[in-house]
Amino acid sequence: MGDDAAKYHALFDQMAQGAFFQSADGTLTDVNPAALDMFGLSLDEFLGRTSMNPQWRVIAEDGSDLPPERHPSMASLSSGLPVRDFIAGVFNPLKESFRWFNLNAIPMFRPGESTPYQVFVTMHDISRQKRLSDIHLSRLRVVQYAAAHPLDELMTKALDEVELLTDSTIGFYHLFDSVAESVSLKAWSTSTLDNFCRVEDRVRQYSIEAAGVWADCLRSGKAIIYNDYNSLPHRKGLPPGHAPIQRILVVPVQRHGEVVAILGVGNKPSDYTESDVDAVNLFADLTWDVAQQKQMQDKLLAKRDELKEANELLEQRVSQRTADLQAAIRERESFSYSVSHDLRAPLRHISSYSSILIEDYGPELPYEARTYLDRMRGAANQMGALIDHLLELSRVARATITPEPVDLSAAAGAILKMLQETEPHRLVCQEIEPGLTVQGDIHLVNQLLGNLLGNAWKYTAKTSFPRIAVGKTTISGKDVLFVTDNGAGFDMNYQGKLFKPFERLHGSEFDGVGIGLATSHQIVERHGGRIWGEGAVGKGATFYFTLGG
């Protein structure tokens, strides 16, 4: 062997990757130590074999047997093309399990020949990555399954998945009650129920002392592996119908430092290992968490159903209340119609006949009789005014709100100008903050301002230097509008009566029927805002209001 060949073979032997050569007829001609370890074979067992050797157990990524002609080396030899990143599982007799490889096969040609004389194959052990991927996919399937299935079916599905991962034929899940020192069966795998355990009288809850050797996991709080079940001196007898047990693996589920459940698998064809413990641990925790979540979801669904029933009942009550309210509105409208038409006519008659009597028979009537007729006519007119204001209050309660931007400064200026024109002899200091805007129904907002400014104008009539102001301030971090004056004011002890109909805080020295502020309160409430007043006798009053945006 030349120096170059010696160097090449030394490098070949020291490769961390597995590598081997296979001749055109499929015979294995050379192999490095890494590959022998991966295959679990000695050099003598390996050399001279072919892909057709019946001792090979090769499976595809989906777990199906891989025919020899589909082995990467044979596919490359037959096609003359490289085969890259081929995933396959090969049974390792020393490990008694399949090991998974990423295989690359490169055909080699002699000069001038178009058919490969051999193939060079490299192999990278991906068993750990494959197992982690399988675990991840299994966990994902369980989580997805949980969305559309009840808890019992979910538990069985999880046990079926962990059986598949560990190549087991037994799977069980028990809950542990540390106070009662008892366990209760939560679920068995499909294969356990169908093929393994056909015990007729299945006890679902029993004490730890009556449990089998798998209860050692509860006593120790750690995972246990018994690969030689029949050698255990403390094993208990199996009930009729229970299949024999060869080996078992049981892991605890712990929460807040205490064991709450256990998950067990059994009868793997080969010994259980720490790798199996890791996989079962992951599923034990996942199953507990998903089960807890599922129970919470079931409770939420039950609550949702209760809420749905409550909502349906509420909708019925709302419908009934709406019908009652509509009936009340119709009655109120009917009443308003009656007030407007049926009461106005006799009042007009009283006022008219009183005026006719005074005009036609005034000189003939005693002074006292004319006085009574004047009072009668005045009372009728006052009652007519009361009816007008009541109808106005009723209309405000029924009016449709059409929100739009309202220039409050301009509206206030227009109202004060109108008031000034009615009493041009009065000199009133008027202060209106510019740029005041609100969102509201323009007609109702104008009516609100008309009432507040009308009151301010009225109650400053006897003030030496009257002042009325409209502006905006900040109270408790919120913008608040106000109308203020330095007129008669009011006693704050009677503040609660401000917005009640017909409640007047002043005597006959000021005109009015006590409806304006009640109407203002109704308008503000219809806009989702609030209104309140502050004042002092002889020192004026301020009315603050918001319109709810």
Coordinates of C-alpha atoms in Angstrom, one line a residue:
M1 CA 0.0 0.0 0.0
G2 CA 1.5 3.4 -1.0
D3 CA 1.8 6.3 1.3
D4 CA -1.2 8.1 -0.2
A5 CA -3.4 5.0 0.1
A6 CA -2.2 4.5 3.7
K7 CA -3.0 8.1 4.6
Y8 CA -6.4 7.8 2.9
H9 CA -7.2 4.6 4.8
A10 CA -6.1 6.1 8.1
L11 CA -8.4 9.0 7.5
F12 CA -11.2 6.6 6.5
D13 CA -10.8 4.6 9.7
Q14 CA -10.8 7.8 11.9
M15 CA -13.9 9.3 10.4
A16 CA -16.6 10.1 13.0
Q17 CA -19.1 9.4 10.3
G18 CA -19.9 5.9 9.3
A19 CA -18.6 5.0 5.8
F20 CA -18.4 1.9 3.7
F21 CA -17.8 0.7 0.1
Q22 CA -20.0 -1.6 -1.9
S23 CA -19.0 -3.1 -5.2
A24 CA -21.1 -3.2 -8.4
D25 CA -22.6 -6.7 -7.5
G26 CA -23.7 -5.4 -4.1
T27 CA -20.9 -7.0 -2.0
L28 CA -19.7 -4.9 1.0
T29 CA -15.9 -4.5 0.5
D30 CA -14.7 -2.1 3.1
V31 CA -16.1 -0.3 6.2
N32 CA -14.8 2.0 8.9
P33 CA -15.1 1.4 12.7
A34 CA -17.8 4.1 13.1
A35 CA -20.1 2.3 10.7
L36 CA -19.5 -1.1 12.4
D37 CA -20.5 0.4 15.7
M38 CA -23.6 1.9 14.1
F39 CA -24.6 -1.4 12.6
G40 CA -23.7 -3.4 15.7
L41 CA -21.5 -5.8 13.7
S42 CA -17.9 -7.0 13.7
L43 CA -15.7 -6.6 10.6
D44 CA -16.1 -10.3 9.8
E45 CA -19.9 -10.1 10.1
F46 CA -20.0 -7.1 7.8
L47 CA -17.5 -7.8 4.9
G48 CA -18.9 -10.0 2.2
R49 CA -22.5 -9.3 3.0
T50 CA -24.8 -7.9 0.3
S51 CA -28.0 -5.9 0.5
M52 CA -29.8 -9.1 -0.2
N53 CA -28.6 -10.7 3.0
P54 CA -31.7 -11.8 5.0
Q55 CA -30.1 -10.8 8.3
W56 CA -30.5 -7.1 7.4
R57 CA -33.5 -5.5 8.9
V58 CA -33.9 -2.1 7.2
I59 CA -37.0 0.1 7.4
A60 CA -38.1 3.2 5.6
E61 CA -39.0 6.5 7.4
D62 CA -42.6 5.4 7.7
G63 CA -41.7 2.2 9.4
S64 CA -42.3 -0.1 6.4
D65 CA -39.7 -2.7 5.3
L66 CA -37.3 -1.3 2.8
P67 CA -36.6 -3.7 -0.2
P68 CA -32.9 -4.3 -1.0
E69 CA -33.2 -2.6 -4.4
R70 CA -34.3 0.6 -2.6
H71 CA -31.2 0.7 -0.3
P72 CA -29.4 3.9 -1.2
S73 CA -26.2 2.1 -2.3
M74 CA -28.1 -0.3 -4.7
A75 CA -30.2 2.6 -6.1
S76 CA -27.1 4.6 -6.8
L77 CA -25.3 1.6 -8.4
S78 CA -28.3 0.9 -10.7
S79 CA -28.9 4.5 -11.7
G80 CA -25.3 5.8 -11.7
L81 CA -26.6 8.8 -9.8
P82 CA -25.9 10.0 -6.2
V83 CA -28.6 9.4 -3.6
R84 CA -28.5 12.1 -0.9
D85 CA -30.1 12.5 2.5
F86 CA -31.9 9.2 2.5
I87 CA -33.5 8.3 5.9
A88 CA -33.6 4.7 6.9
G89 CA -33.6 2.6 10.1
V90 CA -31.3 -0.4 10.5
F91 CA -31.7 -2.9 13.3
N92 CA -28.7 -3.0 15.6
P93 CA -28.5 -6.5 17.2
L94 CA -26.2 -5.3 20.0
K95 CA -28.7 -2.5 21.0
E96 CA -31.7 -4.7 20.2
S97 CA -33.3 -1.7 18.5
F98 CA -33.4 0.2 15.3
R99 CA -30.9 3.0 14.7
W100 CA -31.8 5.8 12.3
F101 CA -29.3 7.1 9.7
N102 CA -29.1 9.8 7.1
L103 CA -27.4 8.1 4.2
N104 CA -25.6 9.5 1.2
A105 CA -24.4 7.2 -1.7
I106 CA -21.9 8.4 -4.3
P107 CA -21.3 6.2 -7.4
M108 CA -17.6 5.8 -8.5
F109 CA -16.5 5.3 -12.1
R110 CA -13.3 4.1 -13.7
P111 CA -11.9 6.3 -16.5
G112 CA -13.8 5.8 -19.7
E113 CA -16.6 3.7 -18.1
S114 CA -20.2 4.8 -17.8
T115 CA -21.2 2.2 -15.2
P116 CA -20.1 2.5 -11.6
Y117 CA -17.8 -0.1 -10.3
Q118 CA -18.5 0.7 -6.7
V119 CA -20.4 3.1 -4.5
F120 CA -19.2 5.0 -1.5
V121 CA -21.7 5.4 1.3
T122 CA -21.6 7.8 4.3
M123 CA -24.0 7.5 7.2
H124 CA -24.8 9.9 10.0
D125 CA -26.6 8.6 13.1
I126 CA -29.8 10.7 13.6
S127 CA -31.5 8.3 16.1
R128 CA -31.7 11.0 18.8
Q129 CA -33.0 13.6 16.4
K130 CA -35.5 11.1 14.9
R131 CA -36.7 10.2 18.3
L132 CA -37.1 13.8 19.4
S133 CA -39.0 14.5 16.2
D134 CA -41.2 11.5 16.7
I135 CA -42.0 12.6 20.3
H136 CA -42.7 16.1 19.1
L137 CA -45.1 14.8 16.4
S138 CA -46.8 12.5 18.8
R139 CA -47.3 15.2 21.4
L140 CA -48.7 17.5 18.6
R141 CA -51.1 14.8 17.6
V142 CA -52.4 14.5 21.1
V143 CA -52.8 18.2 21.5
Q144 CA -54.7 18.4 18.2
Y145 CA -56.8 15.3 19.1
A146 CA -57.8 17.0 22.4
A147 CA -59.7 19.8 20.5
A148 CA -62.4 17.5 19.2
H149 CA -62.6 14.6 21.6
P150 CA -63.7 14.0 25.2
L151 CA -61.3 13.4 28.0
D152 CA -61.5 9.6 28.2
E153 CA -60.8 9.2 24.5
L154 CA -57.9 11.8 24.8
M155 CA -56.2 9.8 27.6
T156 CA -56.5 6.6 25.5
K157 CA -55.0 8.4 22.5
A158 CA -52.0 9.6 24.6
L159 CA -51.3 6.1 25.8
D160 CA -51.5 4.8 22.3
E161 CA -48.9 7.3 21.2
V162 CA -46.5 6.6 24.1
E163 CA -46.9 2.8 23.3
L164 CA -45.9 3.5 19.8
L165 CA -42.8 5.5 20.8
T166 CA -41.6 2.9 23.2
D167 CA -42.6 -0.2 21.1
S168 CA -44.8 -1.4 24.0
T169 CA -48.0 -3.3 24.1
I170 CA -49.3 -2.1 27.5
G171 CA -50.2 1.4 28.5
F172 CA -52.0 2.6 31.6
Y173 CA -52.7 5.9 33.5
H174 CA -53.6 6.1 37.2
L175 CA -54.5 9.0 39.4
F176 CA -53.0 9.0 42.9
D177 CA -54.7 10.3 46.1
S178 CA -52.0 10.9 48.6
V179 CA -54.5 11.5 51.5
A180 CA -56.4 8.2 51.0
E181 CA -53.2 6.4 49.9
S182 CA -55.1 5.0 46.9
V183 CA -54.9 4.9 43.2
S184 CA -57.7 5.0 40.6
L185 CA -57.6 3.8 37.0
K186 CA -58.0 6.7 34.6
A187 CA -57.3 5.1 31.2
W188 CA -55.8 2.1 29.4
S189 CA -54.4 2.0 25.9
T190 CA -56.4 0.5 23.0
S191 CA -54.1 -2.5 22.8
T192 CA -54.3 -3.1 26.5
L193 CA -58.0 -3.2 26.4
D194 CA -58.3 -5.2 23.1
N195 CA -55.4 -7.6 23.3
F196 CA -53.7 -7.7 26.7
C197 CA -56.0 -7.4 29.6
R198 CA -59.3 -9.2 29.4
V199 CA -60.0 -9.3 33.1
E200 CA -63.8 -9.2 33.6
D201 CA -64.0 -7.6 37.0
R202 CA -61.8 -4.6 36.7
V203 CA -61.3 -2.7 39.9
R204 CA -60.9 0.9 39.2
Q205 CA -59.8 2.1 42.7
Y206 CA -57.7 0.4 45.3
S207 CA -55.1 1.1 47.9
I208 CA -51.4 1.2 47.2
E209 CA -50.9 -2.0 49.3
A210 CA -53.2 -3.9 46.9
A211 CA -51.5 -2.5 43.8
G212 CA -48.9 -4.3 41.8
V213 CA -45.1 -3.7 41.7
W214 CA -45.7 -0.6 39.5
A215 CA -46.8 1.1 42.7
D216 CA -43.1 1.2 43.7
C217 CA -43.0 4.3 41.5
L218 CA -45.4 6.0 44.0
R219 CA -43.4 5.0 47.0
S220 CA -40.1 6.3 45.6
G221 CA -41.5 9.2 43.6
K222 CA -39.1 8.2 40.8
A223 CA -39.3 6.4 37.5
I224 CA -38.9 2.6 37.7
I225 CA -37.7 0.0 35.1
Y226 CA -38.2 -3.7 35.7
N227 CA -36.8 -5.5 32.7
D228 CA -37.1 -8.9 34.3
Y229 CA -40.6 -8.9 35.8
N230 CA -40.7 -12.5 36.7
S231 CA -37.6 -12.2 39.0
L232 CA -39.2 -9.7 41.3
P233 CA -39.8 -11.2 44.7
H234 CA -42.6 -8.8 45.6
R235 CA -44.7 -9.2 42.5
K236 CA -48.4 -10.1 43.0
G237 CA -50.4 -12.7 41.2
L238 CA -52.3 -11.6 38.1
P239 CA -56.1 -12.0 37.9
P240 CA -57.6 -14.4 35.4
G241 CA -57.6 -13.0 31.9
H242 CA -54.5 -10.9 32.5
A243 CA -51.7 -11.6 30.0
P244 CA -48.2 -12.4 31.3
I245 CA -45.9 -9.4 31.9
Q246 CA -42.2 -9.5 30.8
R247 CA -41.0 -5.9 31.6
I248 CA -42.5 -2.6 32.7
L249 CA -41.6 1.1 32.9
V250 CA -43.6 3.5 35.1
V251 CA -43.0 7.2 35.6
P252 CA -44.6 9.6 38.1
V253 CA -46.4 12.9 37.4
Q254 CA -45.4 15.5 40.0
R255 CA -47.0 18.8 40.7
H256 CA -45.8 21.1 43.5
G257 CA -43.5 18.4 44.8
E258 CA -46.2 15.7 45.1
V259 CA -47.0 12.8 42.9
V260 CA -50.5 13.2 41.4
A261 CA -50.5 10.4 38.8
I262 CA -48.5 7.7 37.1
L263 CA -48.1 6.6 33.5
G264 CA -46.9 3.1 32.7
V265 CA -46.0 1.0 29.7
G266 CA -45.0 -2.6 29.4
N267 CA -43.8 -5.6 27.4
K268 CA -41.4 -3.9 25.1
P269 CA -39.6 -6.7 23.1
S270 CA -36.2 -5.4 24.3
D271 CA -35.1 -3.8 27.6
Y272 CA -36.4 -0.4 28.5
T273 CA -33.7 2.3 28.7
E274 CA -33.3 5.8 30.0
S275 CA -34.3 7.0 26.5
D276 CA -37.7 5.4 27.1
V277 CA -37.9 7.0 30.5
D278 CA -37.4 10.5 28.9
A279 CA -40.1 9.8 26.3
V280 CA -42.6 8.5 28.8
N281 CA -41.9 11.4 31.2
L282 CA -42.6 13.9 28.4
F283 CA -45.9 12.2 27.7
A284 CA -46.8 11.8 31.4
D285 CA -46.5 15.6 31.9
L286 CA -48.2 16.4 28.7
T287 CA -51.1 14.1 29.4
W288 CA -51.6 15.6 32.8
D289 CA -51.5 19.2 31.5
V290 CA -53.8 18.5 28.5
A291 CA -56.2 16.6 30.8
Q292 CA -56.3 19.5 33.2
Q293 CA -56.8 21.9 30.4
K294 CA -59.5 19.7 28.9
Q295 CA -61.3 19.6 32.2
M296 CA -61.1 23.3 32.5
Q297 CA -62.5 23.6 28.9
D298 CA -65.3 21.3 29.8
K299 CA -66.1 23.5 32.8
L300 CA -65.9 26.6 30.6
L301 CA -68.2 25.0 28.1
A302 CA -70.7 24.1 30.8
K303 CA -70.5 27.7 32.1
R304 CA -70.9 28.9 28.5
D305 CA -74.1 26.8 28.2
E306 CA -75.3 28.2 31.5
L307 CA -74.5 31.7 30.3
K308 CA -76.2 31.0 27.0
E309 CA -79.4 29.9 28.9
A310 CA -79.0 33.0 31.1
N311 CA -78.6 35.2 28.0
E312 CA -81.7 33.6 26.4
L313 CA -83.7 34.2 29.6
L314 CA -82.3 37.8 29.7
E315 CA -83.3 38.3 26.1
Q316 CA -86.8 37.2 26.9
R317 CA -86.9 39.6 29.8
V318 CA -85.4 42.4 27.7
S319 CA -88.0 41.6 25.0
Q320 CA -90.8 41.7 27.6
R321 CA -89.3 44.9 29.2
T322 CA -89.0 46.4 25.7
A323 CA -92.7 45.6 25.0
D324 CA -93.7 47.0 28.4
L325 CA -91.6 50.1 27.7
Q326 CA -93.1 50.5 24.2
A327 CA -96.5 50.2 25.8
A328 CA -95.6 52.8 28.4
I329 CA -94.3 55.1 25.6
R330 CA -97.5 54.7 23.7
E331 CA -99.5 55.5 26.9
R332 CA -97.2 58.5 27.5
E333 CA -97.7 59.7 23.9
S334 CA -101.5 59.2 24.3
F335 CA -101.3 61.2 27.5
S336 CA -99.3 63.9 25.8
Y337 CA -101.8 64.0 23.0
S338 CA -104.6 64.3 25.6
V339 CA -102.8 67.1 27.4
S340 CA -102.0 68.9 24.2
H341 CA -105.6 68.7 22.8
D342 CA -108.1 67.8 25.4
L343 CA -106.8 70.1 28.2
R344 CA -105.8 73.0 26.0
A345 CA -109.4 73.5 24.7
P346 CA -111.1 74.1 28.0
L347 CA -108.2 76.3 29.2
R348 CA -108.5 78.4 26.0
H349 CA -112.3 78.7 26.7
I350 CA -111.7 79.8 30.3
S351 CA -109.1 82.4 29.2
S352 CA -111.3 83.6 26.3
Y353 CA -114.5 83.8 28.2
S354 CA -112.8 85.7 31.0
S355 CA -111.4 88.2 28.5
I356 CA -114.9 88.6 26.9
L357 CA -116.5 89.2 30.3
I358 CA -114.0 91.9 31.1
E359 CA -114.3 93.5 27.7
D360 CA -118.1 93.3 27.4
Y361 CA -119.3 93.7 30.9
G362 CA -116.3 95.2 32.7
P363 CA -117.8 98.5 33.6
E364 CA -120.9 96.9 35.0
L365 CA -118.9 94.4 37.1
P366 CA -117.8 95.2 40.6
Y367 CA -114.0 95.8 41.0
E368 CA -113.7 92.6 43.0
A369 CA -115.4 90.5 40.3
R370 CA -113.0 91.9 37.6
T371 CA -110.1 91.1 39.9
Y372 CA -111.3 87.5 40.1
L373 CA -111.7 87.3 36.3
D374 CA -108.1 88.6 35.9
R375 CA -106.8 86.0 38.3
M376 CA -108.8 83.3 36.5
R377 CA -107.4 84.3 33.1
G378 CA -103.8 84.5 34.6
A379 CA -104.2 81.0 36.2
A380 CA -105.4 79.5 32.9
N381 CA -102.5 81.1 31.0
Q382 CA -100.1 79.8 33.6
M383 CA -101.5 76.3 33.3
G384 CA -101.2 76.6 29.6
A385 CA -97.5 77.4 30.0
L386 CA -97.1 74.4 32.4
I387 CA -98.7 72.2 29.7
D388 CA -96.3 73.5 27.1
H389 CA -93.3 72.8 29.3
L390 CA -94.5 69.4 30.2
L391 CA -94.9 68.6 26.6
E392 CA -91.4 69.9 25.9
L393 CA -90.0 67.6 28.7
S394 CA -91.9 64.7 27.2
R395 CA -90.5 65.4 23.7
V396 CA -87.0 65.5 25.0
A397 CA -87.4 62.0 26.5
R398 CA -88.7 60.7 23.2
A399 CA -86.5 62.6 20.7
T400 CA -84.1 60.7 18.4
I401 CA -80.5 61.6 19.1
T402 CA -78.5 62.5 16.0
P403 CA -75.0 63.3 17.1
E404 CA -72.9 65.7 15.1
P405 CA -70.2 68.4 15.9
V406 CA -71.8 71.4 17.6
D407 CA -70.1 74.8 17.9
L408 CA -71.0 75.5 21.5
S409 CA -69.4 79.0 21.5
A410 CA -71.4 80.1 18.4
A411 CA -74.6 78.7 19.8
A412 CA -74.1 80.4 23.2
G413 CA -73.4 83.7 21.4
A414 CA -76.5 83.5 19.4
I415 CA -78.7 82.8 22.4
L416 CA -77.2 85.6 24.5
K417 CA -77.7 88.0 21.5
M418 CA -81.4 87.0 21.3
L419 CA -81.8 87.6 25.0
Q420 CA -80.1 91.0 24.7
E421 CA -82.5 92.0 21.9
T422 CA -85.5 91.2 24.2
E423 CA -84.1 93.5 26.9
P424 CA -81.9 96.0 25.1
H425 CA -81.8 98.3 28.1
R426 CA -79.8 95.7 30.2
L427 CA -76.0 95.8 30.3
V428 CA -74.8 92.3 30.9
C429 CA -71.1 91.4 30.7
Q430 CA -70.9 88.3 28.4
E431 CA -67.8 86.1 28.3
I432 CA -67.8 83.1 25.9
E433 CA -64.7 81.0 25.6
P434 CA -63.9 80.6 21.9
G435 CA -63.6 77.2 20.2
L436 CA -65.9 75.2 22.4
T437 CA -67.2 72.2 20.5
V438 CA -69.2 69.1 21.6
Q439 CA -70.6 66.1 19.9
G440 CA -74.4 66.0 20.3
D441 CA -77.8 66.5 18.8
I442 CA -77.8 70.2 17.6
H443 CA -81.4 70.8 18.5
L444 CA -81.2 69.4 22.0
V445 CA -77.8 71.1 22.7
N446 CA -79.3 74.4 21.7
Q447 CA -82.3 73.7 24.0
L448 CA -79.9 72.9 26.8
L449 CA -77.9 76.1 26.4
G450 CA -81.2 78.1 26.0
N451 CA -82.4 76.8 29.4
L452 CA -79.1 77.4 31.2
L453 CA -78.4 80.8 29.7
G454 CA -82.1 81.8 30.0
N455 CA -81.8 81.1 33.8
A456 CA -78.6 83.0 34.1
W457 CA -80.2 86.0 32.3
K458 CA -83.3 85.8 34.4
Y459 CA -81.5 85.5 37.8
T460 CA -79.1 88.4 37.1
A461 CA -81.9 90.8 36.5
K462 CA -81.6 92.3 40.0
T463 CA -77.7 92.3 40.0
S464 CA -75.9 95.7 39.8
F465 CA -73.2 94.5 37.4
P466 CA -74.4 91.3 35.9
R467 CA -72.0 88.8 34.4
I468 CA -72.6 85.6 32.4
A469 CA -69.8 83.3 31.2
V470 CA -69.6 80.1 29.2
G471 CA -66.4 78.0 29.2
K472 CA -64.6 74.8 29.8
T473 CA -62.6 73.6 32.8
T474 CA -61.0 70.4 34.0
I475 CA -62.4 68.4 37.0
S476 CA -60.9 65.1 38.1
G477 CA -58.8 65.0 34.9
K478 CA -61.9 65.4 32.6
D479 CA -63.1 68.3 30.5
V480 CA -66.3 69.8 31.8
L481 CA -68.3 72.7 30.3
F482 CA -70.0 75.3 32.4
V483 CA -72.4 78.2 32.4
T484 CA -71.9 80.6 35.3
D485 CA -73.5 83.9 36.5
N486 CA -73.2 86.3 39.5
G487 CA -77.0 86.5 40.0
A488 CA -79.3 85.4 42.8
G489 CA -77.7 82.0 43.3
F490 CA -79.3 79.3 45.5
D491 CA -79.0 77.6 48.8
M492 CA -76.8 74.4 48.4
N493 CA -79.0 72.7 51.1
Y494 CA -81.7 72.5 48.4
Q495 CA -79.3 71.2 45.7
G496 CA -81.2 67.9 45.4
K497 CA -84.3 69.8 44.1
L498 CA -82.6 71.6 41.3
F499 CA -83.5 69.2 38.5
K500 CA -86.9 68.0 39.7
P501 CA -90.0 69.3 37.7
F502 CA -91.9 72.2 39.3
E503 CA -89.3 72.5 42.2
R504 CA -88.4 76.2 42.3
L505 CA -85.8 77.6 44.7
H506 CA -87.0 81.2 44.3
G507 CA -90.2 83.0 45.0
S508 CA -92.5 85.0 42.7
E509 CA -89.9 87.7 42.2
F510 CA -88.6 85.6 39.3
D511 CA -90.8 84.2 36.5
G512 CA -90.8 80.5 35.7
V513 CA -92.5 77.2 36.2
G514 CA -89.6 75.0 37.3
I515 CA -89.3 72.8 34.2
G516 CA -86.2 74.2 32.5
L517 CA -83.6 72.5 34.6
A518 CA -85.5 69.3 34.6
T519 CA -85.5 69.4 30.8
S520 CA -81.7 70.2 30.8
H521 CA -81.1 67.2 33.1
Q522 CA -83.1 65.0 30.6
I523 CA -81.1 66.3 27.6
V524 CA -77.7 65.7 29.3
E525 CA -78.7 62.2 30.4
R526 CA -79.9 61.3 26.9
H527 CA -76.4 62.2 25.7
G528 CA -74.8 59.9 28.3
G529 CA -73.4 62.8 30.4
R530 CA -74.1 64.4 33.8
I531 CA -75.0 67.9 35.0
W532 CA -74.8 69.5 38.5
G533 CA -75.0 72.9 40.0
E534 CA -73.1 74.9 42.6
G535 CA -74.1 78.2 44.1
A536 CA -74.5 80.5 47.0
V537 CA -77.4 82.8 47.8
G538 CA -76.7 86.3 46.4
K539 CA -73.4 85.2 44.9
G540 CA -74.5 83.5 41.7
A541 CA -74.6 80.0 40.4
T542 CA -72.6 77.7 38.1
F543 CA -73.9 74.7 36.2
Y544 CA -71.4 72.1 35.0
F545 CA -72.2 69.5 32.4
T546 CA -70.7 66.9 30.2
L547 CA -72.2 65.2 27.1
G548 CA -70.6 61.8 27.2
G549 CA -68.3 62.4 24.2

